[in-house]
Each structure stands twice: as C-alpha cells, then as structure tokens.
C-alpha cells in the first residue's frame, strides 16, 4: 500500500515509518518544514495541495500535531480554538479532504491522547481536542464513502520520550513504543473502522 505519514520524523513517526516500510508499504513522509511532501495541519490549503501531489494513496497516518499545555486560570476560548487548529481541525481536515482524493478503501489513522479520558492539570485543551477526535472518528466511520475507514490511536506518554515529560506528568505510566507502533500497524493493515485504541500502558 502507498501510505502518507504526516509527522513521520517525530517520536512515533521515526519508529512507525521503518516498521511500515519493512512490511512492504510505500511510504511518503509529510512534514511542515521538510520531508518528501510539505503540509501544515493548521493550513487546509496545504492539506489539499498535499493530496493533489501524492495522488490516490491507500492510507494516511497522522502522528504530527501536538496540543499545547495551558493554565486554566488564564485560559480563554480563543486560546482553546487556536490549540485546536492543527491537532483537531487539521486531523479532521485530513479525513474530510482525503475522502475526495484517496483510493477506494483507504484508511485514515489519527492520533489523540489519554487526556480525553484522564483529567490532568495543565491540559484542558488537550482533553478537549482528544475527546473531539474520538467523537469525530465515531461519526466519520459511518459517513465515509467508498469503503474508507478511520480509526484513532490514543496514547499515554510514549516510552521513548517519557523522560522529557515525566516532571510534568508524575506517575503517569508510559506505553512501550513497540506496542504503540503495533496499534498503528493494526489500523493500517486491518479492516476495523470507528475504533478508539486506548494505548494507556
């Protein structure tokens, strides 16, 4: 299969891309500032341009956007909306635009996070974004045409980068990167749709 991985050089992407290639898939890495194709998830025009450039791919995996930390006492609705531009709306746009460009039966695999289910200080935006991605995935799964599928992987801290965030999220159990990559592979290669995969370690 020919698959676009958005954010293919990040913590998850740099392990996922080789795993996909080792299984015989043709991978196109899309990033905001480098990569084989350029895309900015905060810019719908670049998402449209990406699809026109890569053609009718068989799968799209998004592991590139991150929500910012926030301070609830000073949080505003405008800040929430800005936080959602890439992580939620950008990933939703990958599906909404992709349904017109991808091959029949193509799959979309999005990335949310544990804060949809587990409250934590400083991540109200992250919780809102991830919860919205879960709801979007459930709805999109029954609306997509041409046998297309959509799933979302919801990780906790990723083992490979847990040390960098342990101070902000003390006591949070990380998920092993190999286990996490396995979840993405199952979304790409399986036949499920509308799944929220909670990779919480």
mmCIF file of C-alpha atoms in Angstrom, residues 47-48 51 88-101 108 136 140 143-145:
data_model
loop_
_atom_site.group_PDB
_atom_site.id
_atom_site.type_symbol
_atom_site.label_atom_id
_atom_site.label_comp_id
_atom_site.label_asym_id
_atom_site.label_seq_id
_atom_site.Cartn_x
_atom_site.Cartn_y
_atom_site.Cartn_z
ATOM 1 C CA UNK A 47 -3.600 19.641 3.029
ATOM 2 C CA UNK A 48 -5.419 19.970 -0.294
ATOM 3 C CA UNK A 51 -3.302 15.243 -1.641
ATOM 4 C CA UNK A 88 -8.104 18.630 15.922
ATOM 5 C CA UNK A 89 -9.183 20.595 12.862
ATOM 6 C CA UNK A 90 -6.058 19.680 10.906
ATOM 7 C CA UNK A 91 -6.534 15.970 11.514
ATOM 8 C CA UNK A 92 -10.240 16.239 10.752
ATOM 9 C CA UNK A 93 -9.314 18.012 7.511
ATOM 10 C CA UNK A 94 -7.061 15.100 6.544
ATOM 11 C CA UNK A 95 -10.193 12.950 6.514
ATOM 12 C CA UNK A 96 -12.680 15.483 5.135
ATOM 13 C CA UNK A 97 -10.430 16.437 2.220
ATOM 14 C CA UNK A 98 -8.901 12.980 1.903
ATOM 15 C CA UNK A 99 -12.232 11.318 1.181
ATOM 16 C CA UNK A 100 -12.203 13.112 -2.193
ATOM 17 C CA UNK A 101 -8.620 12.196 -3.081
ATOM 18 C CA UNK A 108 -7.150 7.187 7.948
ATOM 19 C CA UNK A 136 -15.212 12.744 15.083
ATOM 20 C CA UNK A 140 -16.738 9.739 10.250
ATOM 21 C CA UNK A 143 -20.155 8.513 6.853
ATOM 22 C CA UNK A 144 -17.033 7.865 4.770
ATOM 23 C CA UNK A 145 -17.662 6.730 1.181
#
